[in-house]
Short mmCIF file of C-alpha atoms in Angstrom, two decimals:
data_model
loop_
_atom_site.label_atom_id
_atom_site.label_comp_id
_atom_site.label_asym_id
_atom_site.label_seq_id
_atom_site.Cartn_x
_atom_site.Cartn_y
_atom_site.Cartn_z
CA UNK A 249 13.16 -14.90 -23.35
CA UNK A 250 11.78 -11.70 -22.14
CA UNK A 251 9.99 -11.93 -18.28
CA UNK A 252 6.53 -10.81 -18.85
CA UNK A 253 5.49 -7.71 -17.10
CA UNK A 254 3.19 -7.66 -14.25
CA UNK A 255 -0.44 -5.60 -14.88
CA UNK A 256 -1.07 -2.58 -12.44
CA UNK A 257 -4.48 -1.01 -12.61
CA UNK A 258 -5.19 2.29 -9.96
CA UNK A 259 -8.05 4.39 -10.12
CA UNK A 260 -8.70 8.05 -8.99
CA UNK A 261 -12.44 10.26 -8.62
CA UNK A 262 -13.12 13.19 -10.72
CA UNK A 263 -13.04 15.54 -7.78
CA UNK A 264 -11.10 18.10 -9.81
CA UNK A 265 -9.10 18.07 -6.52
CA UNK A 266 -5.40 16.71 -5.83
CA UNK A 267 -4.06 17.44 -2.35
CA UNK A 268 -0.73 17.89 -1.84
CA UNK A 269 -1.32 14.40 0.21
CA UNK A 270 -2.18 12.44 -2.80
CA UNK A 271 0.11 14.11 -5.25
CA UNK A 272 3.15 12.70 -2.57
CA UNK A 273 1.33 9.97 -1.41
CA UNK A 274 0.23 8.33 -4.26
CA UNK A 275 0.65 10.07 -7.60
CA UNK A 276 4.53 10.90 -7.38
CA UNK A 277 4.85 6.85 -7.16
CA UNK A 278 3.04 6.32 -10.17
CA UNK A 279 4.88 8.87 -12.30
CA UNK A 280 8.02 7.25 -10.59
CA UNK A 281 6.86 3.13 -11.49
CA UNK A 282 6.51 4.37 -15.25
CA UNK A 283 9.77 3.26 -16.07
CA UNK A 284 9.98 0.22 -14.25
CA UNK A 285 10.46 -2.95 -16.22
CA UNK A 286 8.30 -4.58 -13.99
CA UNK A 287 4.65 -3.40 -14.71
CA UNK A 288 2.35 -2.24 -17.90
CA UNK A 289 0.58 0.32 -15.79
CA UNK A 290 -3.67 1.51 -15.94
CA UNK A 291 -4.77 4.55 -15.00
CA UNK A 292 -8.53 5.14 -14.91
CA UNK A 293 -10.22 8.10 -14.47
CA UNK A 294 -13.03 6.39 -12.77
CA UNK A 295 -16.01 8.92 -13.59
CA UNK A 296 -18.61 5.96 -13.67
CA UNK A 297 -18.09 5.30 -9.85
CA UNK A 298 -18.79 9.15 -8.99
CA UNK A 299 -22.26 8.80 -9.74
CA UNK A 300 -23.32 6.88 -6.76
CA UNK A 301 -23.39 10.37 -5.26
CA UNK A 302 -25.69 12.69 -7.07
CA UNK A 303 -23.30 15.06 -9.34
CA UNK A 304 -24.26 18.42 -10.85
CA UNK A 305 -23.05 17.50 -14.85
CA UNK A 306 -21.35 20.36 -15.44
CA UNK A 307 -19.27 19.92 -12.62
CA UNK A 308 -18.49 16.54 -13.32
CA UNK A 309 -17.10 17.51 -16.68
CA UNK A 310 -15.12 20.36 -15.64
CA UNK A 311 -13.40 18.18 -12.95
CA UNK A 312 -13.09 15.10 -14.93
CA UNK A 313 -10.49 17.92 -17.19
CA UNK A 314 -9.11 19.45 -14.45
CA UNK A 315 -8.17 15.89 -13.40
CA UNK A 316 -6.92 14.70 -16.23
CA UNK A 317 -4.64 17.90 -16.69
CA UNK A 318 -3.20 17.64 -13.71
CA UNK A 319 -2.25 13.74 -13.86
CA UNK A 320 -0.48 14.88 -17.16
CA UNK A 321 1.13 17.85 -15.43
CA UNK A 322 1.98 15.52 -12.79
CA UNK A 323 4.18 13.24 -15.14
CA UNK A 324 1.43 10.76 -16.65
CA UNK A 325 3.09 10.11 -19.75
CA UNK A 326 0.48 8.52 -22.23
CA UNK A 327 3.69 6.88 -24.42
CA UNK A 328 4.58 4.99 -21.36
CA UNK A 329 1.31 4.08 -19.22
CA UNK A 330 -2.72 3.56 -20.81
CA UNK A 331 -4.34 6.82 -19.22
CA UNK A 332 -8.14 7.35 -20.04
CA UNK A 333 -11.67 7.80 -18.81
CA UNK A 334 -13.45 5.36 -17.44
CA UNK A 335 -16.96 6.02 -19.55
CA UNK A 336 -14.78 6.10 -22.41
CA UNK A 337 -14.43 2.08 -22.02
CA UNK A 338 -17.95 0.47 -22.86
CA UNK A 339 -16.48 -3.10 -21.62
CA UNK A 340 -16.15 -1.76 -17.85
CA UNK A 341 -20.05 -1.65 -17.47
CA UNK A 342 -20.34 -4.44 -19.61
CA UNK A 343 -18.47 -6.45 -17.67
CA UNK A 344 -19.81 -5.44 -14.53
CA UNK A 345 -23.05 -6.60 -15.61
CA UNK A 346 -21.93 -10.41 -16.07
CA UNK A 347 -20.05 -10.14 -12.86
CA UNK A 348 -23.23 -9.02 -10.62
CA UNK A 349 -24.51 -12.15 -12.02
CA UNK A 350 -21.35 -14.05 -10.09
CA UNK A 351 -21.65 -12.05 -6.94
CA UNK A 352 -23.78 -12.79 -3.90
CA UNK A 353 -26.53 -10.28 -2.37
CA UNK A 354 -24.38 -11.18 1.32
CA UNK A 355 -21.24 -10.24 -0.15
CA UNK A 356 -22.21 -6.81 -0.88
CA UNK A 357 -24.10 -5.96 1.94
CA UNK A 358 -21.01 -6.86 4.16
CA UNK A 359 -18.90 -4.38 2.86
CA UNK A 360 -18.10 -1.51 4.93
CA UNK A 361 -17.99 1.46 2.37
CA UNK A 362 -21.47 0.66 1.15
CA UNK A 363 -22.80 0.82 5.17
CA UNK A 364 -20.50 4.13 5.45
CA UNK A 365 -21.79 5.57 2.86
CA UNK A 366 -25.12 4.94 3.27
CA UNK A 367 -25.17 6.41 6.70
CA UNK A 368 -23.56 9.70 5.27
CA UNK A 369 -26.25 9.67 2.30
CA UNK A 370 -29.38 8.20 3.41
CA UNK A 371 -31.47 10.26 0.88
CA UNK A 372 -30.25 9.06 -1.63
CA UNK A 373 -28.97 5.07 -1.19
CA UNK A 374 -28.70 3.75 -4.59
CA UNK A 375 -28.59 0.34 -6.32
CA UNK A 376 -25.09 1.78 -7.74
CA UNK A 377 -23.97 2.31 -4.52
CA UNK A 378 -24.95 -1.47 -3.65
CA UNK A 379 -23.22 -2.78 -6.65
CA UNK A 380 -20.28 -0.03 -7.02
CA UNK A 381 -17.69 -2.87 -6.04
CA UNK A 382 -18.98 -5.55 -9.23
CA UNK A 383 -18.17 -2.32 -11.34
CA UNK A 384 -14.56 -2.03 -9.64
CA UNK A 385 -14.37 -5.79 -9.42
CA UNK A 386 -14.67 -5.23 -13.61
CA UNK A 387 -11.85 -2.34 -14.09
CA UNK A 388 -9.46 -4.85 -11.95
CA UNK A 389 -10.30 -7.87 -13.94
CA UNK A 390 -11.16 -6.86 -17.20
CA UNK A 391 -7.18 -6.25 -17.85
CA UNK A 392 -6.20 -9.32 -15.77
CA UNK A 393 -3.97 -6.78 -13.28
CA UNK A 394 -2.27 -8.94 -11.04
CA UNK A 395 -2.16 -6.10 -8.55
CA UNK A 396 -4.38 -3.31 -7.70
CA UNK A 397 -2.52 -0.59 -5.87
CA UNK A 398 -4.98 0.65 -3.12
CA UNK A 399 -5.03 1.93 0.29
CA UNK A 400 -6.07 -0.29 3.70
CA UNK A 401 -9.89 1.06 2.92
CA UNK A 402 -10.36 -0.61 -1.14
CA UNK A 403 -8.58 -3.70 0.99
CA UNK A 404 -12.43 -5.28 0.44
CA UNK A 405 -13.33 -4.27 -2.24
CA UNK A 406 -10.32 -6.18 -4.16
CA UNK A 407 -11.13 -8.95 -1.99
CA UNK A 408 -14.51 -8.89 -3.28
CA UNK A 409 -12.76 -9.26 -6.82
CA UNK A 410 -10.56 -11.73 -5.85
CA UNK A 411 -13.68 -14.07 -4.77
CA UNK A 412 -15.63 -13.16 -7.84
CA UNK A 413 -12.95 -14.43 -10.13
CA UNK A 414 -12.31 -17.39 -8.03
CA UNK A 415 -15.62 -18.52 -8.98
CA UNK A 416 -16.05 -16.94 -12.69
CA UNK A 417 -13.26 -19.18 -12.83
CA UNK A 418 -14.13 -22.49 -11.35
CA UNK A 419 -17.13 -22.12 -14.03
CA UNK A 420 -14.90 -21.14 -16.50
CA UNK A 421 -11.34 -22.33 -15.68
CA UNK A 422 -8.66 -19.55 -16.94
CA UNK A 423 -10.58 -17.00 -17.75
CA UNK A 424 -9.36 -14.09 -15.47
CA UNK A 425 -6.41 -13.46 -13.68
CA UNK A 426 -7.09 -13.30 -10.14
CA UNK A 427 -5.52 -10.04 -8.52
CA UNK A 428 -3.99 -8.90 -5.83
CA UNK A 429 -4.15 -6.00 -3.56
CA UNK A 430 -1.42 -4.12 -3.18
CA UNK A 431 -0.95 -1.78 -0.66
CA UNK A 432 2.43 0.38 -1.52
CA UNK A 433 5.29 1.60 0.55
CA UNK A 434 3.69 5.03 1.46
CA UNK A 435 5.07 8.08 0.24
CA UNK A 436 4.80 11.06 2.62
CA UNK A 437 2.07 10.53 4.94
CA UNK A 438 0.61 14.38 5.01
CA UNK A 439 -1.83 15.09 8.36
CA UNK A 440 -4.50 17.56 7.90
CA UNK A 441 -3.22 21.20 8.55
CA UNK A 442 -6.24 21.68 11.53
CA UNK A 443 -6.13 18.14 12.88
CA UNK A 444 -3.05 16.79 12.44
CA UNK A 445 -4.27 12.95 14.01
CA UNK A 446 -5.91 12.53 10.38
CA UNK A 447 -4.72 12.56 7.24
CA UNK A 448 -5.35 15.22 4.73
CA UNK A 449 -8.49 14.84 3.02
CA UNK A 450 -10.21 16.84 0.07
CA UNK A 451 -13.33 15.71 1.57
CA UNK A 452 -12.24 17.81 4.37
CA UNK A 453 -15.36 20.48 5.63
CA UNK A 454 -12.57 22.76 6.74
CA UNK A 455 -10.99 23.75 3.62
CA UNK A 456 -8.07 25.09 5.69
CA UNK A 457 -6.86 21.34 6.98
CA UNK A 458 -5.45 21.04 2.83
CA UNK A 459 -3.53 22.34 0.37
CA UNK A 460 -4.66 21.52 -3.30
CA UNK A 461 -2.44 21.43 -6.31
CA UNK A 462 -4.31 24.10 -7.63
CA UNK A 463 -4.30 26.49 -4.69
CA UNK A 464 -2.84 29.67 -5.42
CA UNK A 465 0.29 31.12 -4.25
CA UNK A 466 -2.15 33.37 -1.30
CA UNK A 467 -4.19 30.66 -0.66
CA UNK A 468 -1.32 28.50 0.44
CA UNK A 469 0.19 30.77 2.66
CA UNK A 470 -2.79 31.37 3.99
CA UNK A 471 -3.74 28.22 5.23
CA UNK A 472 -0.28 27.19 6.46
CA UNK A 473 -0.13 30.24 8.54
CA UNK A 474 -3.41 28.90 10.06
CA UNK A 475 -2.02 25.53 10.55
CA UNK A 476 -3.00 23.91 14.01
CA UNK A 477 0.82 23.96 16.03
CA UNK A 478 0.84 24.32 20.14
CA UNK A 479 1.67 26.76 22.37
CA UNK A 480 5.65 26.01 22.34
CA UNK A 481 7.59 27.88 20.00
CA UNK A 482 10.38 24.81 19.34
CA UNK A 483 10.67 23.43 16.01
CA UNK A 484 11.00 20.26 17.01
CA UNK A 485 9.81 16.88 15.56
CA UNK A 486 8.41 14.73 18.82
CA UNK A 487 5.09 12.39 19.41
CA UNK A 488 3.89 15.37 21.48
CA UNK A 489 4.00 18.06 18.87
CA UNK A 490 2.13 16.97 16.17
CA UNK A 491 0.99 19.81 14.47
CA UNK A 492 4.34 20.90 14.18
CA UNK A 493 5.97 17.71 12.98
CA UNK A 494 3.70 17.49 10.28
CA UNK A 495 5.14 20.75 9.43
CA UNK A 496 8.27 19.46 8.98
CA UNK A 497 7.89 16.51 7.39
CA UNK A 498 5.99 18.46 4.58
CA UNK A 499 8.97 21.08 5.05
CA UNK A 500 11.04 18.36 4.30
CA UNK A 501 10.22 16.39 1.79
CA UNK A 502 9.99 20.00 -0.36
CA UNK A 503 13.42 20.81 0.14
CA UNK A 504 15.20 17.32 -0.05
CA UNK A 505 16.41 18.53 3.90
CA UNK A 506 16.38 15.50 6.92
CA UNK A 507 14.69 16.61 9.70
CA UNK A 508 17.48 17.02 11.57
CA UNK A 509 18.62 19.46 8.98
CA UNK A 510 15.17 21.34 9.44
CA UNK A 511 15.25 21.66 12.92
CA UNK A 512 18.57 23.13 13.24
CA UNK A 513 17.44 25.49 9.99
CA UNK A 514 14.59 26.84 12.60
CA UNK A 515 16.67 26.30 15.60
CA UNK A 516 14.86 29.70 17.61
CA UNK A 517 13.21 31.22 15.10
CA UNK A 518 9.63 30.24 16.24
CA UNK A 519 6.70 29.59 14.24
CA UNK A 520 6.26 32.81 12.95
CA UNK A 521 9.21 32.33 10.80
CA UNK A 522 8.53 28.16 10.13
CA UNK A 523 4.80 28.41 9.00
CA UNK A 524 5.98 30.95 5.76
CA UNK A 525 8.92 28.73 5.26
CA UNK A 526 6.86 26.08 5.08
CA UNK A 527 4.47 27.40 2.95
CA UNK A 528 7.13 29.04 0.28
CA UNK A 529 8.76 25.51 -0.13
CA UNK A 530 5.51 23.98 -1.33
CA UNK A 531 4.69 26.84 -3.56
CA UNK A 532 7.85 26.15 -5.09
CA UNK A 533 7.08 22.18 -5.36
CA UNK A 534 3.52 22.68 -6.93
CA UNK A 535 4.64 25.46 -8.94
CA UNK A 536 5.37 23.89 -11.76
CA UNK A 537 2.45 20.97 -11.69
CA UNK A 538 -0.32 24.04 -11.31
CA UNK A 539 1.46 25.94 -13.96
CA UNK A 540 1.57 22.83 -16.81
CA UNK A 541 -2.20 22.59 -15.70
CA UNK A 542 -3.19 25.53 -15.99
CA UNK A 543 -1.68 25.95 -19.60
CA UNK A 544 -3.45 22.29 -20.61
CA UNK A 545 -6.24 23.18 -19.60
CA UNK A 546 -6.63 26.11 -22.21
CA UNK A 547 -6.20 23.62 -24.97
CA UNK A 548 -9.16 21.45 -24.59
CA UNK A 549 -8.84 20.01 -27.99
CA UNK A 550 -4.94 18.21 -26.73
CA UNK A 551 -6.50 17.03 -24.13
CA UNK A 552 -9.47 15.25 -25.24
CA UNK A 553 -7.09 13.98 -28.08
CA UNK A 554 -5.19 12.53 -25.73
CA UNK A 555 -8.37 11.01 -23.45
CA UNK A 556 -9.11 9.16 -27.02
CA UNK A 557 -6.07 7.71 -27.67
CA UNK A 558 -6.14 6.27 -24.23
CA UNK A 559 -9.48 4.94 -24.16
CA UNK A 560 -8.66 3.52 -27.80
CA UNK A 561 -5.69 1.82 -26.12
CA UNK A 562 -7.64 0.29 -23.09
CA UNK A 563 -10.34 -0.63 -25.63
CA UNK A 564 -8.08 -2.71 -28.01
CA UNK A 565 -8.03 -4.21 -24.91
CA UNK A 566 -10.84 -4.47 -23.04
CA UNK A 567 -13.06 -5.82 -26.13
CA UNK A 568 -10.76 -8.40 -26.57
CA UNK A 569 -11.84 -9.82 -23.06
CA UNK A 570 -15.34 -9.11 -23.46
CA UNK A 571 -15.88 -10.72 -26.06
CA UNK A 572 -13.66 -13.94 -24.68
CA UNK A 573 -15.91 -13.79 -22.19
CA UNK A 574 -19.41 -13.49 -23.47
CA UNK A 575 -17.80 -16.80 -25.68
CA UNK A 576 -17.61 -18.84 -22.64
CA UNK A 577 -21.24 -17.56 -21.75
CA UNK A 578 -22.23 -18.96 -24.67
CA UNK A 579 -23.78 -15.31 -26.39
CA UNK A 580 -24.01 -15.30 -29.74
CA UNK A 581 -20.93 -13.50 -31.13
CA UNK A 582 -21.65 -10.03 -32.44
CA UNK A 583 -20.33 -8.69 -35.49
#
């Protein structure tokens, strides 16, 4: 009898921007999972969520394609994974609206994001904002994913879903698989370029502490030669150093070289000669992602082809459970 395969569902912003952070961090491991016999894999486009922040439309729809082109460029392969946009699927918001209805007014105003966030946007705290973890709480559950792939800060927020189908269920026994968070074996952990204690960040103000996917050739030069290093001139990875270490662990996971194998490489040669290196090696990694972009992005018609057949995919789905659902509410079954 064939094992049945675990559910994964991850979710990514329409930022328009991928850092070469989340392209190794996160992104490289879903293109590599797609062939795993061990998980049907999600990926969501979560567009719906980005509105708890006020968004100028045009904008949003430009980076919504960007995004999408460069998950495809990336390796997304829509034969092999459900890849689509998250307004595309009616059920998310539909769901979302039972689930408030099974979520307390104490559980939401305990998590952290929503107190964050409100202190960084205090014109503008929402009701979405409030309730943004029901609607996540839906994407996870709606397709009974047994994990959610997330980093230590959506920790909560899956919690959050756990609880809520806890008690969905104890109403309703079986009704939703109750997930899991998972937090994966990191891929390269990438410090910002100017403050190398923090991570890389799109959200950075500086827009010299990343490098984007889409940054051009000059651009990434640029900022590498303006990366934050120290007043020695060794190429040497040490706790004390760590500008320069994040240097070469970038350094190496672009060339495939141990860091051993770096530092003897630069064994001399200074900074002046590292930083351009460094910088040349990831030109030659993104290369070929910003180049497949760039040329999907000129055919607008393959791509939104492509966005439908996904969302008709996650819809053959997600209306399935819906509907199961409203059932053991009791609604009156639409036709």
């Amino acid at each position: 009898m064939e094992k049945k395969r675990k559910v994964s569902l991850s979710g990514i912003q329409p930022s328009g921007k991928i850092t070469l952070g989340n392209y190794l961090g996160s992104i490289k491991n879903w293109v590599d999972i797609q062939d795993s016999d061990e998980f049907d894999n999600r990926y969501c486009v979560v567009d719906l969520h980005a509105i708890t922040v006020r968004q100028n439309p045009d904008d949003l729809r430009e980076q919504t394609y960007q995004l999408f082109a460069q998950l495809l460029a990336a390796g997304l392969d829509p034969d092999k994974c459900v890849l689509f946009i998250q307004s595309h699927v009616p059920g998310h918001p539909e769901l979302s609206w039972v689930l408030s209805c099974f979520t307390m007014f104490g559980e939401l105003s305990r998590m952290t994001q929503f107190k964050d966030k409100s202190q960084r946007h205090a014109d503008n705290v929402n009701a979405g904002l409030f309730t943004y973890p029901v609607l996540m709480a839906a994407d996870i559950l709606i397709y009974d994913a047994d994990i959610v792939p997330v980093g230590e800060d959506q920790r909560q927020h899956v919690e959050l879903a756990r609880d809520i189908a806890i008690r969905f269920n104890n109403r309703f026994p079986g009704s939703f698989v109750v997930p899991e968070a998972f937090i994966p074996k990191e891929g390269a952990k990438i410090m910002s370029l100017q403050d190398p204690s923090r991570k890389m960040s799109k959200s950075d103000s500086n827009e010299n502490a990343y490098i984007l996917v889409m940054d051009s050739p000059d651009d990434i030069l640029r900022k590498f030669k303006r990366a934050v290093t120290d007043s020695d001139s060794r190429v040497a990875f040490s706790e004390d150093k760590p500008g320069v270490s994040n240097l070469i662990n970038i350094y190496s996971v672009a060339t495939g070289k141990t860091v051993a194998q770096v530092e003897a490489e630069f064994e001399g040669k200074g900074y002046g000669a590292f930083k351009p290196a460094v910088a040349e090696a990831v030109i030659e990694l993104l290369r070929p992602l910003r180049e497949k972009s760039l040329e999907l992005l000129k055919d607008r018609a393959y791509l939104e082809d492509v966005m439908a057949k996904g969302a008709q995919k996650a819809r053959d789905i997600t209306d399935a459970k819906v509907m199961d659902i409203y059932d053991r509410l009791g609604f009156v079954r639409r036709r």
